[in-house]
Structure formats: structure tokens, C-alpha cells
Coordinates of C-alpha atoms and ligand atoms in Angstrom, one line a residue:
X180 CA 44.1 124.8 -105.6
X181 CA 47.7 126.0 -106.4
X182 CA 47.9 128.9 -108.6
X183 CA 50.2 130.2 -111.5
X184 CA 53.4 131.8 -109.4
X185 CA 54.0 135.3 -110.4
X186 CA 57.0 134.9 -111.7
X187 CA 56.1 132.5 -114.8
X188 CA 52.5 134.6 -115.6
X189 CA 53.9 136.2 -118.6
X190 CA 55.5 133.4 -120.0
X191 CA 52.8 131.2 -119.1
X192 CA 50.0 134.0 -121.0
X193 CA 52.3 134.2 -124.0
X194 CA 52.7 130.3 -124.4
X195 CA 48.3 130.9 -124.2
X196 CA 48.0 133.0 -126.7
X197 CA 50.3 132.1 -129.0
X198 CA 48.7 128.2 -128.8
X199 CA 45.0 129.8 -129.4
X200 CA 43.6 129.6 -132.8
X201 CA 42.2 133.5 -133.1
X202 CA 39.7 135.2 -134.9
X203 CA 40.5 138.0 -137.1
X204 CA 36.7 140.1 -137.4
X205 CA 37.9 142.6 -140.0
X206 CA 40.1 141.7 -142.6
X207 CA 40.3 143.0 -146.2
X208 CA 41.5 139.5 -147.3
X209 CA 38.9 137.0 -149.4
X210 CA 38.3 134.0 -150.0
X211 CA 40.5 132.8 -152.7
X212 CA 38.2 131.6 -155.0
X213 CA 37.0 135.7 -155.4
X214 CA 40.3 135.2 -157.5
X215 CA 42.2 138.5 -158.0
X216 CA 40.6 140.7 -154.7
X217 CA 42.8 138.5 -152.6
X218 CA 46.1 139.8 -152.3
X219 CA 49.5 138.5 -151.3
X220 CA 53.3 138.1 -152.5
X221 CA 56.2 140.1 -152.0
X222 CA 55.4 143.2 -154.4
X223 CA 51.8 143.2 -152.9
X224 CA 53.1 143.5 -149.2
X225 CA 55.8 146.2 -150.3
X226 CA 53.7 148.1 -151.9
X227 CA 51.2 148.1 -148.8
X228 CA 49.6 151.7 -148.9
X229 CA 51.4 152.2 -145.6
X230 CA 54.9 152.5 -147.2
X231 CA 53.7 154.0 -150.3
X232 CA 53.2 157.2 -147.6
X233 CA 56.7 156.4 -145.9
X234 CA 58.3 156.2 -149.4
X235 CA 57.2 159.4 -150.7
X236 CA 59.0 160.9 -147.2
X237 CA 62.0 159.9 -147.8
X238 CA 62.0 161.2 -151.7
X239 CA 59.9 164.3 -151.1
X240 CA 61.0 164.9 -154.9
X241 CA 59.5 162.2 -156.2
X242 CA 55.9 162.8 -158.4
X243 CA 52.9 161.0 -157.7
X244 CA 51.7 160.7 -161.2
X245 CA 55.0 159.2 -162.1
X246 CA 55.2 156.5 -159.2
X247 CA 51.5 155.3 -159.9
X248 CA 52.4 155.1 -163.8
X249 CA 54.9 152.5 -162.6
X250 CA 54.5 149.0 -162.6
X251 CA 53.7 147.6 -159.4
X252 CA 57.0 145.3 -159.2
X253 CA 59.1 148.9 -160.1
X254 CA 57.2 150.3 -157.2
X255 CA 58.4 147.8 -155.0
X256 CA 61.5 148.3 -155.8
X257 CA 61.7 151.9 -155.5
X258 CA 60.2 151.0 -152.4
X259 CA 63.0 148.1 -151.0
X260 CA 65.8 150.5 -152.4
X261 CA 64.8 153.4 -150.3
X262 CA 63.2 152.1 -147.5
X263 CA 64.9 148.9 -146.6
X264 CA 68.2 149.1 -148.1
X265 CA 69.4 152.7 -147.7
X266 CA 67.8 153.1 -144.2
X267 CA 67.0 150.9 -141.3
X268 CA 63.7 150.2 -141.8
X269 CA 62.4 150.9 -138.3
X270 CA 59.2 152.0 -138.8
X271 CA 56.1 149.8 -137.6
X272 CA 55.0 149.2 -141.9
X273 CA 58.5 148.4 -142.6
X274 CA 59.4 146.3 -139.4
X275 CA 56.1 144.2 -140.7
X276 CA 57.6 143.1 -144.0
X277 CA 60.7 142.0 -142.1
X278 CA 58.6 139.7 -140.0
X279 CA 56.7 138.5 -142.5
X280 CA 59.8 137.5 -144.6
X281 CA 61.8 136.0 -141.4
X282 CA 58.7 133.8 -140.7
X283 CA 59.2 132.4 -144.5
X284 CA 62.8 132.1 -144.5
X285 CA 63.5 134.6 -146.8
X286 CA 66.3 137.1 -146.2
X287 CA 65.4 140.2 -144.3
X288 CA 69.0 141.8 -145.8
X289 CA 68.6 141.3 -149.2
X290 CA 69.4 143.8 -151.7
X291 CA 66.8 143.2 -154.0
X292 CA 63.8 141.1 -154.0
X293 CA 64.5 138.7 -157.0
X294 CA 65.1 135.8 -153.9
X295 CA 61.2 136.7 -152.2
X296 CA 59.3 137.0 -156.0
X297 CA 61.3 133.1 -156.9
X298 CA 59.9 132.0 -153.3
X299 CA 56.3 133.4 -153.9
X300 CA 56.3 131.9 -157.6
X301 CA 56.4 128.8 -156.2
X302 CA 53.1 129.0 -154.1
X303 CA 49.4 129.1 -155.1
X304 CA 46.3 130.9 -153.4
X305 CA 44.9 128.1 -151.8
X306 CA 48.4 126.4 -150.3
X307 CA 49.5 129.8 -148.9
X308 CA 46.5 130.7 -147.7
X309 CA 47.0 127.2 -145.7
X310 CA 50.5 128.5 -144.6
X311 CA 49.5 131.7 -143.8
X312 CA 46.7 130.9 -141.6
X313 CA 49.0 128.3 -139.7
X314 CA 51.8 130.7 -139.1
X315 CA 50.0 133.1 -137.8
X316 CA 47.9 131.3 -135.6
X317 CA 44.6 132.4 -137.1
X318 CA 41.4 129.9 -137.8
X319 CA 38.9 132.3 -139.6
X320 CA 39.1 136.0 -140.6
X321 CA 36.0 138.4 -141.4
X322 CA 36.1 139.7 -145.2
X323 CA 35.2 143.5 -146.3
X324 CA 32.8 142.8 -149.4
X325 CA 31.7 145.4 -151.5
X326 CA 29.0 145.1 -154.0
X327 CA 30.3 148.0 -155.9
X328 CA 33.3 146.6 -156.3
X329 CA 33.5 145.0 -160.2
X330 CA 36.4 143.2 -159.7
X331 CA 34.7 141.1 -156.3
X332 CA 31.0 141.3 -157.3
X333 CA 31.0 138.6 -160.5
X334 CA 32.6 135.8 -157.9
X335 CA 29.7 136.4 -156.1
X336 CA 27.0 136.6 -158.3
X337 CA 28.7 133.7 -160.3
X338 CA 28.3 131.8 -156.6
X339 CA 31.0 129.1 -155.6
X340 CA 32.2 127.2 -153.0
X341 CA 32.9 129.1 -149.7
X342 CA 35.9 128.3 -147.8
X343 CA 34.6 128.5 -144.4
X344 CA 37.6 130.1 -142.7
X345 CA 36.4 133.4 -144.7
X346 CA 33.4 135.0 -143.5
X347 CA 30.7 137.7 -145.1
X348 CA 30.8 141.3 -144.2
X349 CA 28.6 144.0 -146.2
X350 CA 30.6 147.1 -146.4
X351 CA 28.3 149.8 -147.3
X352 CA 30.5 153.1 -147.4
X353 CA 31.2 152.6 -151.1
X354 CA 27.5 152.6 -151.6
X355 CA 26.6 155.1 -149.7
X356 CA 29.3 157.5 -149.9
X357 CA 28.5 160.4 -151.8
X358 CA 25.4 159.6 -153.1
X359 CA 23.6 159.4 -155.8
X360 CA 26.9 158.1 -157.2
X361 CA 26.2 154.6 -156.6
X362 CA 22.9 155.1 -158.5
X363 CA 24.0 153.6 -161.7
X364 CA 25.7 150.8 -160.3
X365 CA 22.6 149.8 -158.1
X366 CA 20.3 150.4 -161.1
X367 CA 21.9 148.0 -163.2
X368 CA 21.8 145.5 -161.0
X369 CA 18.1 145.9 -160.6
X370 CA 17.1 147.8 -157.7
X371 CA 14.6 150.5 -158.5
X372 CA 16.2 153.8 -156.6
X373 CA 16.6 157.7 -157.3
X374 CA 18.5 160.0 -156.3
X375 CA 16.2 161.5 -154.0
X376 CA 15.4 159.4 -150.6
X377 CA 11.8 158.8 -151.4
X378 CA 10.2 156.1 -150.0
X379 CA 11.0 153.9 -153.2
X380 CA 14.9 154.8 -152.8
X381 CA 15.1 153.4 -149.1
X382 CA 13.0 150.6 -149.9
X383 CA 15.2 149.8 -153.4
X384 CA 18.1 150.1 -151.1
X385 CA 16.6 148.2 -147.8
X386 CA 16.3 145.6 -150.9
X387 CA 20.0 145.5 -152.0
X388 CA 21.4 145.5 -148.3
X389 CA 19.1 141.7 -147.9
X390 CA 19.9 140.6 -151.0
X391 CA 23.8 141.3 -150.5
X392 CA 23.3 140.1 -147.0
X393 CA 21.9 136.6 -148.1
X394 CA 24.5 136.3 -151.1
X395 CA 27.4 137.2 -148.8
X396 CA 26.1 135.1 -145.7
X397 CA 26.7 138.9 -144.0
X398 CA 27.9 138.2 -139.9
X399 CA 27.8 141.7 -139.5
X400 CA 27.1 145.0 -141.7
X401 CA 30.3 147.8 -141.9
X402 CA 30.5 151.2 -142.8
X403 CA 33.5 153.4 -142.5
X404 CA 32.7 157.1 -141.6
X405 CA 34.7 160.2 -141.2
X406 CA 35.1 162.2 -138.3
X407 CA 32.1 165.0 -139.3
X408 CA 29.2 162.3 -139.1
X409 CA 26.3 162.9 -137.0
X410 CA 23.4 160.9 -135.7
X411 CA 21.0 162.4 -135.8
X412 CA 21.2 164.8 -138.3
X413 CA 18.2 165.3 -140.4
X414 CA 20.1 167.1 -143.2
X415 CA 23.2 164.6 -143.4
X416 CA 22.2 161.9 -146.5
X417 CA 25.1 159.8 -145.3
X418 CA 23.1 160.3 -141.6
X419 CA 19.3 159.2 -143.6
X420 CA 20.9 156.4 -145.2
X421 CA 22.4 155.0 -142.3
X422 CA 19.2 155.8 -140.1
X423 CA 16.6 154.6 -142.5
X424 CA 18.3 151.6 -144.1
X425 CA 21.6 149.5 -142.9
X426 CA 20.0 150.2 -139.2
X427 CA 16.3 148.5 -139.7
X428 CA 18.2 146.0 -141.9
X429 CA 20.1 144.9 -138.9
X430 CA 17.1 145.4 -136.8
X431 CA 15.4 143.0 -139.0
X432 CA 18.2 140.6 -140.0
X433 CA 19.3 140.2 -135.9
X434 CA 22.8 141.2 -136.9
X435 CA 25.5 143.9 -135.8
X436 CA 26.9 146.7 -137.1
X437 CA 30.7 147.7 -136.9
X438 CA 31.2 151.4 -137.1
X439 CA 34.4 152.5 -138.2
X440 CA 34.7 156.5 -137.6
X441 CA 37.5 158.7 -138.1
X442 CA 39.3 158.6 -141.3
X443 CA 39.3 161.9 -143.3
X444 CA 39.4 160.6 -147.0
X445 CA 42.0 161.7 -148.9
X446 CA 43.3 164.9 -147.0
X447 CA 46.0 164.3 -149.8
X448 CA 44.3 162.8 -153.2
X449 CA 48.4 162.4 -155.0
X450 CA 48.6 159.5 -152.3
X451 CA 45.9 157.7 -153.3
X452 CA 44.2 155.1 -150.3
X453 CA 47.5 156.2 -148.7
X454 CA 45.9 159.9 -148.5
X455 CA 43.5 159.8 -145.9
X456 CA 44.1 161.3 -141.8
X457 CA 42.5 161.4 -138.6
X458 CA 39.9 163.2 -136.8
X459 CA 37.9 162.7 -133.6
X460 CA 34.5 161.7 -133.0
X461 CA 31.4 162.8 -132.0
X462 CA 31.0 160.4 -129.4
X463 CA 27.5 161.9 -128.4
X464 CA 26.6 160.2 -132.0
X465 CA 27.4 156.9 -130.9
X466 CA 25.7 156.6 -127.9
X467 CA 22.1 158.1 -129.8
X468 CA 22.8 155.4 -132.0
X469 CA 23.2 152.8 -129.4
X470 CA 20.4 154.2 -127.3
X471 CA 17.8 154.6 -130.6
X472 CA 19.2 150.7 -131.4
X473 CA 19.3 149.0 -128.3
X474 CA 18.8 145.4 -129.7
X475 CA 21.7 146.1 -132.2
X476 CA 24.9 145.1 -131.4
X477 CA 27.6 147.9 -132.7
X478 CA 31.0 146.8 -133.0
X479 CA 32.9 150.0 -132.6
X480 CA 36.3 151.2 -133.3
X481 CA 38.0 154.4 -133.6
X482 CA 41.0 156.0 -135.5
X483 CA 42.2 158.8 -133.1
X484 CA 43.8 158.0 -129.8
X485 CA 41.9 160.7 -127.9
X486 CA 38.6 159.0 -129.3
X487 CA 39.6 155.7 -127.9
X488 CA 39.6 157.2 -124.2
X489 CA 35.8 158.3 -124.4
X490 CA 34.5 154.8 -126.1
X491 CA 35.9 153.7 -123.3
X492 CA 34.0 155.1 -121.0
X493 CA 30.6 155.5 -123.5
X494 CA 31.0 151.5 -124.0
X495 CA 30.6 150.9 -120.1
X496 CA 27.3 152.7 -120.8
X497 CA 25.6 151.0 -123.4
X498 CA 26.1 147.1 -122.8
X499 CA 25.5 146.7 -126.8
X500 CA 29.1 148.3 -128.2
X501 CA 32.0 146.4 -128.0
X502 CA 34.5 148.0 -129.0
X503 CA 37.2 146.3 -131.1
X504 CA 40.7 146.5 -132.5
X505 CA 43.5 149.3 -132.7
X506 CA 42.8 150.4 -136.2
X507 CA 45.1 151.3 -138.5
X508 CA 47.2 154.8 -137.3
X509 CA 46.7 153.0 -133.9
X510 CA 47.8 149.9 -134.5
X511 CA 51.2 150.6 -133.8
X512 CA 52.8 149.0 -130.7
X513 CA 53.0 152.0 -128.3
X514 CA 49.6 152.5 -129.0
X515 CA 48.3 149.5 -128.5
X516 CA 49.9 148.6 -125.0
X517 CA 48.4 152.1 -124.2
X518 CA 44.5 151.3 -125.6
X519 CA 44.4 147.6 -124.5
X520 CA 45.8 148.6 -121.0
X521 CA 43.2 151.3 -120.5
X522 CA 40.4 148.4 -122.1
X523 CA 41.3 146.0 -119.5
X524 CA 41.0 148.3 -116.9
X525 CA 37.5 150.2 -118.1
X526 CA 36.4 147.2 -119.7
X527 CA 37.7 143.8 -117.6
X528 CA 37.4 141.5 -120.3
X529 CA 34.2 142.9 -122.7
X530 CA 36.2 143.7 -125.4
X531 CA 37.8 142.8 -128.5
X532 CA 41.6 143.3 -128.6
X533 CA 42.8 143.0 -132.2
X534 CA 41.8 143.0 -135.8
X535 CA 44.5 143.2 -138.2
X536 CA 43.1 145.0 -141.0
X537 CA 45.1 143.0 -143.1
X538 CA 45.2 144.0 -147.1
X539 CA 47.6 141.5 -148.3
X540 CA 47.4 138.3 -147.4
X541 CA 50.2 137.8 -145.8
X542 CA 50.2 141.3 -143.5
X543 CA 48.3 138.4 -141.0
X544 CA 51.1 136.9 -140.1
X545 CA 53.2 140.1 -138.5
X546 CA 50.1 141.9 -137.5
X547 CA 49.1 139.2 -135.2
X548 CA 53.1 138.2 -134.4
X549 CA 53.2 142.0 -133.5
X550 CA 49.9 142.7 -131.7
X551 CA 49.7 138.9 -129.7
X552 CA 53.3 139.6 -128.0
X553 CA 51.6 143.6 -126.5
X554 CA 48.7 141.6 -125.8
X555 CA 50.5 139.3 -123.7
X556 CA 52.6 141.5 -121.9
X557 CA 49.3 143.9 -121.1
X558 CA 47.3 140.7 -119.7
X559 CA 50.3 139.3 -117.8
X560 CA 50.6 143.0 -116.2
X561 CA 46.9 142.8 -115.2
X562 CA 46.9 139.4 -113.6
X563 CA 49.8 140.3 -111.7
X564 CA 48.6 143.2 -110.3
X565 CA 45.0 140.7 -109.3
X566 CA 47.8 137.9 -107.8
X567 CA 49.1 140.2 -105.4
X568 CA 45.5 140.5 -104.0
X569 CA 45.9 136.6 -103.0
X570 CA 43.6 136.0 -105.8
X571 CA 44.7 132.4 -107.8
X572 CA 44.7 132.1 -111.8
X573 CA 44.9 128.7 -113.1
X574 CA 46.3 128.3 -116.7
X575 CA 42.3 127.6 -117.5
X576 CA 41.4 130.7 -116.2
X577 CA 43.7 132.2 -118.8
X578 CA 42.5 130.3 -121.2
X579 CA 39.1 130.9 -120.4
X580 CA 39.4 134.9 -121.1
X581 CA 41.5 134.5 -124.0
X582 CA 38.5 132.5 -125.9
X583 CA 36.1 135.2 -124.3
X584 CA 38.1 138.4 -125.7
X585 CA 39.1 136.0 -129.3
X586 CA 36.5 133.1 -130.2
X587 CA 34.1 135.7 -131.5
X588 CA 31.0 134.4 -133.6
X589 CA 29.3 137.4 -134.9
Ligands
RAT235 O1 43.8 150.3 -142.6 C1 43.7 150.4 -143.8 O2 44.4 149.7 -144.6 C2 42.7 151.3 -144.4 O3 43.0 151.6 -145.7 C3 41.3 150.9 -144.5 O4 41.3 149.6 -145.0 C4 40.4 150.8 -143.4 O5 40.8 149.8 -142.5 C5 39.0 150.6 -143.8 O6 38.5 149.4 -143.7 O7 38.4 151.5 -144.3
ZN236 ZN1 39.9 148.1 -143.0

């Protein structure tokens, strides 16, 4: 059997990837009949909460009140003038937008952005959602849904015809966070709870999550959850919640649940959903989870860099996490080389590499431009290293652990 020569592996890998269809499993774009939750256009992807944090570095002067009184094409703008025109737009947010507009054909120089909003006046939802998906090489993306969200819930309660590149996620952290806040909301839309966890509460709630799960089609349950959670922790609500409800729902339903741990919600409230930081995990929390839930699957992924190291090492302990993506302060290329090297070599191939995270529609196209070309480079380093062994790789070997690593069904 002749093998792949060493010298054409990364270009071979790259020409792999970049013909493989991917899956995206957490997204927070929807399927565009949920009308105005999916975003995308020029002013959308400018305004990306990313750069709204960059812009108010490089005019420390400027008021938060005033910039969100703005309109959102003034913000954009604001945002083009300062970032993009009066400096090199280097960083990793910025750099994104150029890609994104290079892959349309619009002008990455421009000195305004009348030229991008006459391109995107031209397109509807369902055509660019066609374009999008083909230029960046993706065939079906996991939604975040919330129930608490008023714009999203009336497309689903109205029901309509799924598009079945989008899948159904519950995302419970709006529901849970805080609570009783979510009390009302839940009420009105039937379910008999209080604000203390009594018996009727977790079942009122157990009753929601099913309900959600069956409108949505859930593939998985999410919940995002900052660096101080515990498991277990008998005084922690968020803790009982998560304990006594969204785990035996999964239990029952035979479906897994990604745990997103590490952002600190809004360190800075001025910024808005740009506000929130880092912190580490308590990785001892994870693995009591995955020991108490051993027939649960837990998608896991981290936002500090430190973090990353010991799910690493907890995830070749407990067969049921996988962990997944470079999330958001991560997902930036240095760090990403750095996390999916260490995954391949803790982890061979029982991981996933990527989500994008997307917000705006059109985000999927550099986030997976971006994170496919590291991913390449990082395999091509690793089958090198196994070739000078003697070992062969054929170009369906390659193939074979892209699919494994990308074709997820959840
Ligand atoms: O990465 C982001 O854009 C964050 O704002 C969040 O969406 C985060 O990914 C989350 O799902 O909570
Ligand atoms: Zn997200």
C-alpha cells in the first residue's frame, strides 16, 4: 500500500478539510423562518459584541449610554471609522469582518460601508443563508433556543416548517439564572412553579424542559455557567436546578448536555453582552457530574486557557465528556493551534475541534475559514510526526478522522 509522502501531508489534509461538509454544534444562528433572531448583514457583523469592546479601546472617552442610544447602522460606522479605517484592523474580531467581506467580493479598503449595505440589500434570509452555508463549507449548525426569549418563542409556538440544516438546542441559563426571575415568564405559559424548589417547582420545570425539548426537536440541552459553580452544592439554586431538573431530563430523554463554564457575566454592565470575563473552573465539579451521570453524554467546553489543560486530562477519565470547541476568548488562532495540539495528543482523535459560536450569520464563514486552516496545520503536524514511525496514511485515513472529529449527530 503506498502512503501519503511527507512532503504533500499538509497540503493534502488542507485540500480534506476544506472539501468536507462540517458540522457546526453550537451556533447562535436560527433558522430563518424564526424571522428577526437570525442575524446577518454588514451592520450586524460590525457591530458584533466583539468590536463593540475593541471600539470602546480605542475611544476610552466615548459614553456607553450614548453609543447604545445610537442607531445600529451609526454604530457601525463609528465602528468602520475607528477600527478599520484609522488603524489596521489586526485584531482576530476585526480580521474576521475582512474575511468575511473578501469572500463576497466586497472591498476590504473601503471608507465607508455604503458599497457592503447596497450588496446585502440585495439578498434575502433564505438565499444567503444558501450562500453562506456553501462558502463556508458547513452542512448543518446547532441553534441556541431560548424559551424566554419573546422575540424567538412565538415562531415556535406558532410551529413552521424546519429547515433541516438548523438543529434544536434548549438553552436553559436564561431560565435558570437568577431565579425566581423566570417565574413569571414560566407561569404564563402554563407551568405551575414557585419560587421555592418544592416538589411542584421541579416537577413544573421537569415539565417545561419536555415540553421545550419536544417543540424544539432538542439534540442536546445547554447551559452556560460561571466560573463559581459547584456540583454538588446543596445550597447553590443554580446547583438544585441543574441537579434535580435539566440532568434527569437528559437521563430520561437519552440526550447530552453541553456545559459551557467560565464566563463572569457582566464584570462591566456599560458593555453590555460585550461585558462579561474569564474565570477558571472547578474541574472537581465536572467530573462529580460525569461520575453521578454516567449514561449522560456532557459536551464540555471551557473559557480559560488554563481550564482547557485539566479537561484534558479529566476527559481521558470519564469516557462520557467530549470536549468541544475553543470558545469564544479562545478562539483566537494562537490559541487554538495551542488547545487542538494538546487535544490530539491527550485525546487522539475523541474530540470535537471547532464550534464557531457564530451570532451573525455570516461570522460562519471566517470563523470556519480561520479555525479549518490551524486545524489543518495541527493534524498535518501530527501525522508527520506518526509517518516518521514508518506508519502509512492513505488520503481515506484522513478522511476517515476528519468525519470522526466533524460528522457529529448529537
Ligand atoms: O461567544 C459569544 O458570543 C458569547 O457572547 C456567548 O454567545 C457564548 O458563546 C454563549 O453561548 O453564552
Ligand atoms: Zn455561544
Amino acid at each position: 500500500m503506498a502512503g501519503i509522502d511527507k512532503s504533500s501531508i499538509r497540503e493534502t489534509v488542507g485540500r480534506i478539510l476544506q472539501d468536507t461538509q462540517l458540522v457546526d454544534v453550537h451556533t447562535h444562528v436560527y433558522d430563518p423562518e424564526l424571522g428577526p433572531v437570525l442575524l446577518w448583514g454588514i451592520d450586524e457583523l460590525v457591530t458584533y459584541h466583539y468590536l463593540i469592546a475593541e471600539v470602546f479601546r480605542a475611544r476610552p472617552e466615548l459614553d456607553y449610554d450614548k453609543f447604545w442610544a445610537m442607531s445600529k447602522q451609526d454604530q457601525a460606522d463609528l465602528i468602520w471609522q475607528e477600527l478599520f479605517v484609522k488603524r489596521s484592523p489586526i485584531s482576530e474580531a476585526c480580521r474576521g469582518v475582512l474575511t468575511v467581506m473578501h469572500a463576497l467580493g466586497l472591498d476590504p479598503n473601503a471608507s465607508d460601508l455604503k458599497g457592503a449595505r447596497s450588496f446585502f440589500k440585495e439578498q434575502t434570509a433564505r438565499g444567503y443563508v444558501d450562500k453562506v452555508f456553501k462558502l463556508s463549507g458547513i452542512k448543518k449548525v446547532y441553534m441556541t433556543n431560548d424559551p424566554m426569549d419573546d422575540m424567538e418563542r412565538p415562531g415556535w409556538e406558532k410551529g413552521f416548517e424546519r429547515d433541516e440544516r438548523f438543529m434544536g438546542v434548549l438553552r436553559l441559563d436564561p431560565t435558570f439564572m437568577e431565579w425566581p426571575k423566570s417565574i413569571g415568564k414560566l407561569q404564563a405559559m402554563g407551568y405551575d412553579v414557585e419560587p421555592a424548589l418544592s416538589g411542584k417547582t421541579i416537577a413544573g420545570i421537569r415539565k417545561y424542559i419536555n415540553d421545550w425539548c419536544d417543540r424544539l426537536d432538542a439534540r442536546y440541552m445547554a447551559i452556560s455557567l460561571p466560573p463559581t459553580f459547584r456540583y454538588p452544592d446543596k445550597n447553590s439554586t443554580m446547583t438544585t436546578l441543574v441537579e434535580k431538573t435539566l440532568f434527569p431530563s437528559a437521563v430520561e430523554r437519552g440526550i447530552p448536555v453541553a456545559l459551557m463554564i467560565g464566563a463572569r457575566r457582566l464584570v462591566n454592565p456599560g458593555l453590555r453582552l460585550a461585558g462579561d470575563a474569564v474565570g477558571k473552573v472547578n474541574i472537581e465539579s465536572i467530573e462529580r457530574l460525569a461520575t453521578d451521570f454516567a449514561d449522560t453524554r456532557l459536551l464540555v467546553t471551557l473559557l480559560s486557557r488554563e481550564s482547557m489543560h485539566e479537561l484534558c486530562v479529566t476527559s481521558r477519565k470519564f469516557k462520557n465528556i467530549t470536549p468541544f470547541g475553543c470558545w469564544w476568548f479562545l478562539n483566537n488562532p494562537s490559541l487554538i493551534r495551542e488547545i487542538t495540539s494538546m487535544r490530539f495528543e491527550l485525546l487522539g482523535l475523541g474530540f470535537i475541534p471547532q464550534h464557531s459560536d457564530a451570532r451573525v450569520l455570516d461570522q460562519l464563514i471566517y470563523k470556519w475559514t480561520h479555525s479549518r486552516r490551524i486545524i489543518a496545520d495541527v493534524m498535518a503536524e501530527k501525522y508527520a510526526d506518526m509517518l516518521d514511525t514508518g506508519r502509512l496514511l492513505t488520503e481515506s485515513d484522513i478522511k476517515k478522522d476528519i468525519d470522526l472529529m466533524f460528522d457529529v449527530t448529537l
